[in-house]
XYZ file of C-alpha atoms in Angstrom:
619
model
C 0.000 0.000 0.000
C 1.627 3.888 -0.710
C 0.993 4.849 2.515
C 4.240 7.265 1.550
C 2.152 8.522 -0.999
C -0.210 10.608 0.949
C 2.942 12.281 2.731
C 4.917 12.912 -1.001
C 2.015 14.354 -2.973
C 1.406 17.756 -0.930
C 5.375 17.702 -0.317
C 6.081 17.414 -3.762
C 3.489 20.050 -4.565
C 5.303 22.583 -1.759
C 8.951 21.694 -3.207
C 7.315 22.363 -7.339
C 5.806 25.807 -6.593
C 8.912 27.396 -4.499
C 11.378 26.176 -7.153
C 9.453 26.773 -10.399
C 9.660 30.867 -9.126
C 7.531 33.356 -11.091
C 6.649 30.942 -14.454
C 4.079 29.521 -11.980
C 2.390 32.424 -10.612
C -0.622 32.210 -12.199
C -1.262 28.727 -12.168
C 0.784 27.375 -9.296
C -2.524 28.056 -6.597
C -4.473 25.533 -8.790
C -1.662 22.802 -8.781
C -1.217 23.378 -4.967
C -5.101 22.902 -4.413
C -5.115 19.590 -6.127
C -2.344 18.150 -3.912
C -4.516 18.182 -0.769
C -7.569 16.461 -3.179
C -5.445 13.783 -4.388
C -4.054 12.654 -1.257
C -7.560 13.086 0.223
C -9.330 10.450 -2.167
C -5.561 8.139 -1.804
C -6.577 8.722 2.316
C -10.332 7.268 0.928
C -9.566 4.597 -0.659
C -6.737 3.706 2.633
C -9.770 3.740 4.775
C -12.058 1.445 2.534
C -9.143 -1.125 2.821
C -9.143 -0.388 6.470
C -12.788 -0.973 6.325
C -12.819 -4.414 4.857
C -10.332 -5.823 7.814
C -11.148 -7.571 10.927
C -11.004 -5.009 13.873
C -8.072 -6.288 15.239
C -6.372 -6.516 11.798
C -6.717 -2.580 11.026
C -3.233 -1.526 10.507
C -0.623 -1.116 7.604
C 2.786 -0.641 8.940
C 5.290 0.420 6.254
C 9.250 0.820 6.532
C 9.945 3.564 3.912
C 13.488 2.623 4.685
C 15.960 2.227 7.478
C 16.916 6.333 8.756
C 18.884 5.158 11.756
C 21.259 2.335 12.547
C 23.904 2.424 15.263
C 24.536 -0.092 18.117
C 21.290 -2.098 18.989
C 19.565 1.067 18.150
C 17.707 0.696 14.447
C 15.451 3.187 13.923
C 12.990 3.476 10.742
C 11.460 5.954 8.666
C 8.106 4.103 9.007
C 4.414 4.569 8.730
C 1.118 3.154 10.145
C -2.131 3.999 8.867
C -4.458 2.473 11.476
C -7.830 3.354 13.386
C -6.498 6.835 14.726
C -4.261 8.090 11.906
C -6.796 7.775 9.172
C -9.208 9.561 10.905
C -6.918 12.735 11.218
C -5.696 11.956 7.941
C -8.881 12.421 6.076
C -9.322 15.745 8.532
C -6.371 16.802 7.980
C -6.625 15.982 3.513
C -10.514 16.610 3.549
C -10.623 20.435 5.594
C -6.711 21.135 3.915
C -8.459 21.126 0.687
C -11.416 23.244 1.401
C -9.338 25.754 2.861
C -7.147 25.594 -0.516
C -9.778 26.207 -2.451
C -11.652 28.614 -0.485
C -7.613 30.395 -0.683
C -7.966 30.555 -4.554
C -10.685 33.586 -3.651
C -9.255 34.981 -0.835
C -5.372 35.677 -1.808
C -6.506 36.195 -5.386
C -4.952 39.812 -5.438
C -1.733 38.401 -3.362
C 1.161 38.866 -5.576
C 3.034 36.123 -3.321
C -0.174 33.556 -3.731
C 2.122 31.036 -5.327
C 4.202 30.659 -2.222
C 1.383 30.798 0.258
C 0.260 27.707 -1.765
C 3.729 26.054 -1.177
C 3.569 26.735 2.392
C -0.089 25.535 2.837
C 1.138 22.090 1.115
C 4.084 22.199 3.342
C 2.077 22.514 6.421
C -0.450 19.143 4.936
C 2.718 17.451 4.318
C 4.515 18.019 7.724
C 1.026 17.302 9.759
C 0.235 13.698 7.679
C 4.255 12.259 8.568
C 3.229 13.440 12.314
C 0.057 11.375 12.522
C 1.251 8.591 9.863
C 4.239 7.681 11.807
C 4.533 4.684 13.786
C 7.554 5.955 15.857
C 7.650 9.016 17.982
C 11.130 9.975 16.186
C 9.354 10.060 12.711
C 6.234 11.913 14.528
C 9.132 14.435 16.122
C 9.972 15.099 12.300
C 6.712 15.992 11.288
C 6.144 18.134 14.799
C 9.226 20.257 13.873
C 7.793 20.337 10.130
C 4.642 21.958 11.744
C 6.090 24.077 13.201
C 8.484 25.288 10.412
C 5.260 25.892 8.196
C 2.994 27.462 11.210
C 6.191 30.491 11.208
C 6.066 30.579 7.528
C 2.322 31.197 7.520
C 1.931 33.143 10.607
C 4.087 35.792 9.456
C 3.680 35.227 5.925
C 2.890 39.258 5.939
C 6.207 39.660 7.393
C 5.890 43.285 6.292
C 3.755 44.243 9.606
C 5.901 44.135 12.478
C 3.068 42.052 14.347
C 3.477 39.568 11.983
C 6.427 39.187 11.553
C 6.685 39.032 16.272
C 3.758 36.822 15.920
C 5.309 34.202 13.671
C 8.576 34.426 16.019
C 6.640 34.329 19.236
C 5.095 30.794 18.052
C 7.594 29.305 16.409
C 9.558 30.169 19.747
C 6.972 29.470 22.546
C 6.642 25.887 20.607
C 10.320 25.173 20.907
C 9.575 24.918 24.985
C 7.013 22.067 24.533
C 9.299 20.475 21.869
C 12.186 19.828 24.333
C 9.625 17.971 26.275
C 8.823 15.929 23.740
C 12.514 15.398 23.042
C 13.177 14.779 26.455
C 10.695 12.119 26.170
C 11.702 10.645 22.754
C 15.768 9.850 24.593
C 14.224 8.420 27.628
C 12.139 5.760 26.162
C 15.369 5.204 23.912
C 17.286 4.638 27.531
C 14.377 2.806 28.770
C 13.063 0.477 25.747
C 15.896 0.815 23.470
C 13.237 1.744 20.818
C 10.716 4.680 19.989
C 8.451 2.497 17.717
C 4.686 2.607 18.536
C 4.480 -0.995 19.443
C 7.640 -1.796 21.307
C 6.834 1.704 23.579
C 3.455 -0.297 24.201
C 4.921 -3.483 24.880
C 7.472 -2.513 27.238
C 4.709 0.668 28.932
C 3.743 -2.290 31.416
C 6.695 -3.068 32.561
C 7.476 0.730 33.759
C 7.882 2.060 37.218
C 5.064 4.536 38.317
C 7.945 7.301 38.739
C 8.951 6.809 35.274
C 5.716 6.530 33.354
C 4.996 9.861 35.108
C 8.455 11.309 34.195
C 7.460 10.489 30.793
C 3.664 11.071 30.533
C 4.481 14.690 32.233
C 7.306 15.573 28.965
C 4.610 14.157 26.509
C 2.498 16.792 28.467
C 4.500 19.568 27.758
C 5.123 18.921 24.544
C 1.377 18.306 24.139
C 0.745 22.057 25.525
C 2.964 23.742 22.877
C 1.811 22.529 19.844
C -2.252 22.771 21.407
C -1.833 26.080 23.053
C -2.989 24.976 26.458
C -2.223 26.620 29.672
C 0.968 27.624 30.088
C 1.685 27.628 26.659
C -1.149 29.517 25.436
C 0.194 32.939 24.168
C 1.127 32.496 21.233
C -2.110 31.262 19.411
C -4.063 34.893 19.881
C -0.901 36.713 18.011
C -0.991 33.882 15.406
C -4.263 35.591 13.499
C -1.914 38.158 12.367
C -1.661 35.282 9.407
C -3.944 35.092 6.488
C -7.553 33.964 7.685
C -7.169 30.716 6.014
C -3.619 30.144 7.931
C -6.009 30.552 10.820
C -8.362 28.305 9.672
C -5.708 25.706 8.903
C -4.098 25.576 12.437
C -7.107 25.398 14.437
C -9.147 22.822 12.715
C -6.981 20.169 11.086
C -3.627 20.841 11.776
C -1.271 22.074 14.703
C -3.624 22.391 17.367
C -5.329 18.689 16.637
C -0.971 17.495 17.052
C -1.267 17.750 20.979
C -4.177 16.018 21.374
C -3.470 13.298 18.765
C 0.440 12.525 20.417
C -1.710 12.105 24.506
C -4.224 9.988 22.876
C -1.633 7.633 21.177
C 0.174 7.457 24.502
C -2.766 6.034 26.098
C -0.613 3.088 27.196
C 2.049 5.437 29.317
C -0.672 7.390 30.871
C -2.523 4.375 31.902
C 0.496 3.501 33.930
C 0.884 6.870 35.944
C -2.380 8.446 37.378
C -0.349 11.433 38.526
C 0.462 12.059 34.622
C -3.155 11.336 33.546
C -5.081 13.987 36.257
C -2.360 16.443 35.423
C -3.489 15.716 31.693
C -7.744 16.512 32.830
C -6.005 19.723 34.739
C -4.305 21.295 32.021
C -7.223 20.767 29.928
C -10.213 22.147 32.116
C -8.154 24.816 33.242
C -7.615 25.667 29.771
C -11.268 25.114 28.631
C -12.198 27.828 31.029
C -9.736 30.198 30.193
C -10.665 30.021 26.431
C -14.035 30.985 27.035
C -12.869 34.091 29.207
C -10.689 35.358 27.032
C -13.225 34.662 23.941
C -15.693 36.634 26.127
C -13.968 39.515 26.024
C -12.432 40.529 22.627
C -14.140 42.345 20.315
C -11.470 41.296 17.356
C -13.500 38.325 15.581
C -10.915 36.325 14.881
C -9.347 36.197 18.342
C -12.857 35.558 19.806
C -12.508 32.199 17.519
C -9.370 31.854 18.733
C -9.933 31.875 22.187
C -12.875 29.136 21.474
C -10.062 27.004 19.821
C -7.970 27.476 23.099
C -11.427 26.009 25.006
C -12.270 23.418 22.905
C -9.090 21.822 22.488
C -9.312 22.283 26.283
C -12.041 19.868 26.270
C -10.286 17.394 24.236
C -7.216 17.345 26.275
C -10.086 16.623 29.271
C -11.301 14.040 27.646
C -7.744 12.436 26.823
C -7.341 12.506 30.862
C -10.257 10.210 31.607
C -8.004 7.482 30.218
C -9.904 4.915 28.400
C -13.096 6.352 29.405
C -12.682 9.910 27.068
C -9.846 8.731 24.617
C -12.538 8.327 21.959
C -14.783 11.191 22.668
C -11.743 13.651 22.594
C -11.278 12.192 19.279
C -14.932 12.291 18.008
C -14.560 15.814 19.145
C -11.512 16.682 17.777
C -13.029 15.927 14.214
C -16.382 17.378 14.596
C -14.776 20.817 16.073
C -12.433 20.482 12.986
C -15.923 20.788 10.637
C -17.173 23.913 12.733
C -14.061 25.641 13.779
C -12.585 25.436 9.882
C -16.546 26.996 9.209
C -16.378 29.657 11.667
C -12.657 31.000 10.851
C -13.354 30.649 7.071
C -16.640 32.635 7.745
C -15.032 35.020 9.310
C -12.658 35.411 6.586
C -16.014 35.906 4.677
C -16.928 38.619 6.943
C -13.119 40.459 6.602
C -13.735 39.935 2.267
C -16.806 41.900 2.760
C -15.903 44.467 5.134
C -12.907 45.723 3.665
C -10.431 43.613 6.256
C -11.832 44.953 9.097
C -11.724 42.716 12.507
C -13.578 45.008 14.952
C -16.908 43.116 15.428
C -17.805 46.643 16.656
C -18.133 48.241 12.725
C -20.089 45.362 11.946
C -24.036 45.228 13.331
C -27.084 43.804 10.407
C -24.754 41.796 8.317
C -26.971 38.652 7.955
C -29.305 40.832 5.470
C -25.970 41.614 3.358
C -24.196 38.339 3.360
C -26.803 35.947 3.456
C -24.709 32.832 2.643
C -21.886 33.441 5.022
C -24.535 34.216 7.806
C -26.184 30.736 8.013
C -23.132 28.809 7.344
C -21.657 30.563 10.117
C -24.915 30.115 11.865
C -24.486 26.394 11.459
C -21.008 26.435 12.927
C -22.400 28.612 15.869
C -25.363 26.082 16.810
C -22.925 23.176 16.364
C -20.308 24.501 18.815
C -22.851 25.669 21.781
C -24.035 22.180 21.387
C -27.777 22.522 19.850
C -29.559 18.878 19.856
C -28.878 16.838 16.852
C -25.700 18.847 15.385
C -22.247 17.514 15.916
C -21.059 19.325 18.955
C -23.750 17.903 20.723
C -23.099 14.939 20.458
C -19.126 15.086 21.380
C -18.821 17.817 23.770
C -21.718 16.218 25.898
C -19.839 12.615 25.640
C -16.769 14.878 27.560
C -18.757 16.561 29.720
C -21.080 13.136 30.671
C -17.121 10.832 31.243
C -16.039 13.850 33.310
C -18.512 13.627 36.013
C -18.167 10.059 36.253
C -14.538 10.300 37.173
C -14.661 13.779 38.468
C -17.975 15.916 39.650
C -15.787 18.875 39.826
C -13.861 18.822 36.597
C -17.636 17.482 35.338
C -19.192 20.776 36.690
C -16.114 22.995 35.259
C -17.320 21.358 31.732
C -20.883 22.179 32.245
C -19.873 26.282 32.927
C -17.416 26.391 30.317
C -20.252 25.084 27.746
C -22.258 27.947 29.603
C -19.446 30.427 28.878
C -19.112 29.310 25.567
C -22.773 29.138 24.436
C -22.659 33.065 26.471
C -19.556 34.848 24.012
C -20.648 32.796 20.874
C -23.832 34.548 21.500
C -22.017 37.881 21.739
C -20.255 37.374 18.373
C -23.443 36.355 16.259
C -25.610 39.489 17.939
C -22.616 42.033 17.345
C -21.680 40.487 13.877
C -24.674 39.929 11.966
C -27.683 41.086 14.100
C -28.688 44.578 15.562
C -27.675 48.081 13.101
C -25.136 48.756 11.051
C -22.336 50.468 12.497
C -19.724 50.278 9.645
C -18.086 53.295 7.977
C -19.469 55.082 5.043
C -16.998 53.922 2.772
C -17.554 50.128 3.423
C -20.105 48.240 1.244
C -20.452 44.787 2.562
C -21.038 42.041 -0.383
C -20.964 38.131 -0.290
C -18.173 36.645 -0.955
C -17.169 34.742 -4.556
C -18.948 31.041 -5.168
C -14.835 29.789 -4.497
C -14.815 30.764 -0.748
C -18.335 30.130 0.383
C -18.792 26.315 -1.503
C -16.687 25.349 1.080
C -18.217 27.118 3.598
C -21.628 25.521 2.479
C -19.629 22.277 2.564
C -18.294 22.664 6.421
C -21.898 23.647 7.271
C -23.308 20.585 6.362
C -20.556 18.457 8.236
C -20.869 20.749 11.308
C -24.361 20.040 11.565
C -25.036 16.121 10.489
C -21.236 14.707 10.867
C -21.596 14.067 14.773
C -24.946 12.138 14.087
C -23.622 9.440 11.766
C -20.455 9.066 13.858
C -22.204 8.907 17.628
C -21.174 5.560 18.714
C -19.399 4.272 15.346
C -16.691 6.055 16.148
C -16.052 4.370 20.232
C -16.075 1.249 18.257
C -13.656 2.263 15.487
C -11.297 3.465 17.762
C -11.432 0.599 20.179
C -8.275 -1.107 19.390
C -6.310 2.086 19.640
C -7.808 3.431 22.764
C -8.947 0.672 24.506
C -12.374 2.453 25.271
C -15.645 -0.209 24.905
C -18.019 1.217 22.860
C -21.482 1.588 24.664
C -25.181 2.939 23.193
C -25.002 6.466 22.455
C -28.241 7.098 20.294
C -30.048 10.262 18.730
C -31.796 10.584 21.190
C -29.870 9.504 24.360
C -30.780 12.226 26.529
C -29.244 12.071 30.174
C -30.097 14.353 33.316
C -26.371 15.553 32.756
C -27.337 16.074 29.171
C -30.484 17.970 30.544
C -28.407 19.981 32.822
C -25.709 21.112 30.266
C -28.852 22.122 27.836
C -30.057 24.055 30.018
C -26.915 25.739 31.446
C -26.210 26.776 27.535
C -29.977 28.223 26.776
C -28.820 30.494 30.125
C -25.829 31.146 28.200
C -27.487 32.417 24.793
C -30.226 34.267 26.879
C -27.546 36.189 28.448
C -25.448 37.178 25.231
C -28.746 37.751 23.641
C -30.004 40.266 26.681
C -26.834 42.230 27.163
C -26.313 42.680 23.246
C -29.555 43.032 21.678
C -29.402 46.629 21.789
C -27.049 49.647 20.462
C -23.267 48.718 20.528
C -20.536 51.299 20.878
C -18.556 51.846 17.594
C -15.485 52.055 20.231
C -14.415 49.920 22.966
C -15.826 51.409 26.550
C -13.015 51.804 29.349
C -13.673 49.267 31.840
C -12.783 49.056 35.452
C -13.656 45.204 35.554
C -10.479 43.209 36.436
C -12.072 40.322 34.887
C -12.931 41.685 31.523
C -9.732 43.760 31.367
C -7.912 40.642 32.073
C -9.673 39.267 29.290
C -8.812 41.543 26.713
C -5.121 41.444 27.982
C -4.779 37.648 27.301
C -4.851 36.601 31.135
C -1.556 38.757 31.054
C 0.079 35.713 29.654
C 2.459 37.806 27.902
C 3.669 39.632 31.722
C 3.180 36.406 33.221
C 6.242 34.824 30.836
C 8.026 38.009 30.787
C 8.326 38.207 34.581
C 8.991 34.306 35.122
C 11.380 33.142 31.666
C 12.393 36.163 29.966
C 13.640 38.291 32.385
C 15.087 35.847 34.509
C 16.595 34.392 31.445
C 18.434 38.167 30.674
C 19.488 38.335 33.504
C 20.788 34.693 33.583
C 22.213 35.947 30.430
C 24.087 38.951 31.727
C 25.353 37.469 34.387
C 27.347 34.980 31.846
C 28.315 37.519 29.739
C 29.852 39.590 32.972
C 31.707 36.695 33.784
C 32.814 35.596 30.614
C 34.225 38.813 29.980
C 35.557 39.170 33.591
C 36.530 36.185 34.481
C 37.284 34.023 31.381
C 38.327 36.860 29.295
C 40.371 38.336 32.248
C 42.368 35.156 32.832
C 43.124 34.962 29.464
C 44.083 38.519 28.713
C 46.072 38.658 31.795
C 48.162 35.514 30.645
C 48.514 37.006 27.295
C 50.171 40.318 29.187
C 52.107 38.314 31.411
C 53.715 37.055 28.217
C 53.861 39.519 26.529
C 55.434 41.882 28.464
C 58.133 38.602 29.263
C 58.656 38.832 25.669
C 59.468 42.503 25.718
C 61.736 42.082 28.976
C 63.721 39.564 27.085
C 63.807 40.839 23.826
C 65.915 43.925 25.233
C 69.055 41.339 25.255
C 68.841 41.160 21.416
C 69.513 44.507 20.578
C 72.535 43.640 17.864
C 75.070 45.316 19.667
C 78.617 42.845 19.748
C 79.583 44.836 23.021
C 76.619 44.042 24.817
C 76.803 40.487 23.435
C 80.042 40.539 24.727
C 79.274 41.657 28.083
C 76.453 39.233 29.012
C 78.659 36.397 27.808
C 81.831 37.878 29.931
C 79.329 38.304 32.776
C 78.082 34.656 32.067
C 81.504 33.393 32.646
C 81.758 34.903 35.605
C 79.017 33.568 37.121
C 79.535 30.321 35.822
C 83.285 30.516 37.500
C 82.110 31.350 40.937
C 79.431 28.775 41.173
C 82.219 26.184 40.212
C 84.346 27.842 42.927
C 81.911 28.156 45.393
C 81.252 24.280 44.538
C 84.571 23.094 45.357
C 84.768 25.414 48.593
C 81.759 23.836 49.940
């Protein structure tokens, strides 16, 4: 089977289109949007195959060849296409190529289109070897690949200073989460003597609580970079300085989803180390919560969605710290929020086409009457993520929420007010956005956007809405033999008291954002004496927060090496180079080319030479 294939088509498209230079420009966005199709149907017919195997038989494991050979260490460049990776595979394929097409309309006027096209196959490329990989050391390529491509995109206007910092500020706050993952890559070498999928497994059992949790807690970290959760959070806000469909790209199929996909596909550490694990349904609630309070408080539409990426994949990681229990469910949502998310941040980019790039939700007001289309897509995506009966995040953000009160009442009651939250600021953004009066400037004519960006918007809508029904309960089953989680009846209509409760927590929600936003909105921001809201709109001060605790600290770590290299270090070798140096000049007045002073040391020399014999004798 050419597994490899689905990894060399995009890459070969991103190599093509940043060597063939200008000859290409104004054909080279079509060639890159048919990379992501064709590996999309390859990914297809890979899960038909998968289809038509026994359950426990669902796996093709393929050595592209051998990278790494020295002592008993023999390390492959392999790939596995099983349960888990062909789901994010045809996420990662199926979304990619929406969002390349729905690019064809919205960099049309870019005159650097043709190597934002390179970069977007460059980013499908690097995210298919992470999740095809059946060893964490072919995974780490593709993680490092992600990243490369997030900075390229991220600051692919690297004109704007804020682009330009924000594409720095990720690629660098990601580097901290990869040296955990590094960290844990060399010590299941020490401890296995392998990185390979199945031998980490194997030998998982066998592991001392201390160093399952030494492990599970660097997956963790590396796990919080790449999904922006708490405390590695601050660089997803700054990353919507990138193109809209960059934005779109990161939080719904690619580098967001890598976190959650690398805990998942530990499942057998964490189920050694409950330390690890809780830390795991930690990270995540307190991240789910601080999503929706940042969301709630920016007015910029993008980082509203951004903020609600922060909170959902919040939920995921949640669910991937139930254990067996939410493995599943943090995948079913993880694919569902991919549908709505990619929906929502291509609507927006809808929204920007129409209003002449502006962000402020503010200048917006009545823009369901002018862009009809993008308003009930985006509607869609809005019903699906406050988790309306029958769409898809109803079905998967209630399967969290429901596992999290059976292992935890309070991290199940955290759920229940973030969905609250959430249903609350999504609210916000539909009312200021498309409801109320227009509040945009004279010069701005809002108009629907071209057939090319909102097909796929129509397309996401549909997904975001019916996906979660036909994949409620397949999906436990499916996954089964990856996460070890039985699948159990979860039907249409399965409504619980929890289920009840979490309903009815999100109708106070949407009642609330409705009330407090149904009337006249302020073209500018209000001041605010709120601590909360101000802290809101400031990011939870994650930016001081770092400054204060790495990068000062890390100056003045800095300075203090630099005072004693030049002090110390420097000063011991300067001060031996004088020492010899001025020895050299001492000496070197003896060799002045004068035959009388030769003549005098040497008569001197004798002299001295005779009474030391003399004195020799005498004594």
């Amino acid at each position: 089977m050419m597994v490899w294939l689905l990894i060399a088509i995009p890459l070969a498209g991103a190599a093509f289109l940043l060597l063939a230079g200008k000859a290409a420009d104004s054909w080279g966005h079509l060639l890159g949007t048919a990379m992501p199709i064709a590996s999309f149907v390859l990914g297809l017919a890979i899960f038909a195959q998968l289809l038509g195997m026994p359950g426990e038989e669902r796996a093709i494991d393929v050595t592209v060849y051998e990278w790494i050979s020295t002592g008993s260490w023999s390390i492959g460049f392999g790939l596995l296409a099983d349960q888990l990776s062909i789901l994010f595979v045809l996420l990662v394929t199926g979304v990619g190529s929406l969002i390349h097409i729905y690019s064809i309309g919205y960099m049309a006027h870019d005159e650097r289109r043709r190597r934002f096209f390179a970069y977007l196959n460059l980013f499908v490329a690097a995210m298919l070897t992470l999740v095809l990989a059946n060893n964490y050391l072919v995974l780490f390529l593709g993680w490092e690949g992600v990243g490369l491509a997030s900075f390229l995109l991220i600051g692919f206007w690297a004109h704007k200073p804020s682009a330009a910092a924000a594409g720095n500020k990720a690629f660098i706050v990601n580097r901290v989460g990869d040296l955990g993952l590094s960290m844990a890559i060399f010590t299941m070498l020490a401890m296995f003597g392998s990185v390979n999928f199945a031998d980490v497994n194997a030998g998982a059992e066998g592991l001392s609580p201390a160093w399952a949790t030494l492990i599970g807690f660097f997956l963790l970290l590396g796990a919080c970079g790449k999904s922006a959760q708490v405390p590695l959070q601050s660089w997803l806000l700054d990353a919507m300085e990138g193109p809209t469909p960059v934005s779109a790209l990161i939080h719904a199929a690619t580098m967001v989803t890598a976190g959650v996909y690398l805990v998942v596909r530990s499942n057998v550490i964490y189920e050694q180390t409950e330390i690890a694990t809780t830390a795991v349904a930690i990270v995540g609630t307190v991240t789910l919560l601080a999503g929706a309070w940042i969301g709630s408080s920016k007015d910029d539409i993008k980082k509203v969605l951004a903020g609600s990426t922060m909170s959902q994949i919040g939920y995921m990681m949640l669910a991937a710290g139930l254990g067996p229990a939410g493995a599943s469910f943090a995948i079913f949502h993880l694919l569902t929020h991919g549908f709505f998310k990619a929906n929502m941040f291509l609507g927006a980019g809808s929204v920007m086409h129409g209003m002449n790039d502006d962000v402020d939700m503010r200048h917006y007001g009545a823009l369901a009457k002018s862009m009809r289309i993008t308003f009930l897509t985006f509607g869609m995506g809005y019903l699906a993520i406050i988790g309306f009966p029958f769409t898809s995040g109803f079905y998967s953000k209630d399967h969290i929420i429901e596992a999290a009160f059976h292992e935890n009442t309070l991290i199940g009651v955290l759920a229940i007010i973030g969905a609250g939250i959430t249903a609350y600021y999504m609210t916000r953004l539909m009312m200021m956005t498309f409801f109320g009066e227009k509040r945009w400037e004279k010069d701005v004519h809002p108009h629907e956007s071209p057939a090319v960006m909102t097909v796929p918007l129509i397309v996401l809508a549909v997904l975001s809405v019916f996906a979660g029904m036909f994949m409620n309960g397949w999906i436990q089953g499916w996954l089964e033999p990856v996460t070890g989680q039985e699948a159990h009846e979860t039907g249409i209509l399965n409504f619980t008291p929890i289920g009840f409760l979490t309903l009815g927590v999100v109708a106070l929600g949407v009642l609330v954002g409705w009330w407090l936003h149904r009337g006249d909105i302020p073209f500018d921001q209000p001041s605010t004496g709120n601590v909360l809201l101000l802290a809101g709109r400031n990011d939870l001060y994650g930016d001081a927060v770092n400054d204060y605790a790495v990068v000062r600290p890390a100056k003045g770590i800095a300075s203090g090496l630099t005072w004693f290299d030049r002090s110390a270090v420097d000063g011991v070798v300067m001060g031996s180079a004088t020492m010899a140096g001025g020895l050299g000049a001492w000496l070197r007045r003896g060799q002045n080319g004068y035959v009388r002073s030769y003549g005098l040391i040497l008569g001197v020399g004798v002299i001295v030479l005779a009474l030391v014999v003399i004195l020799g004798q005498l004594g």
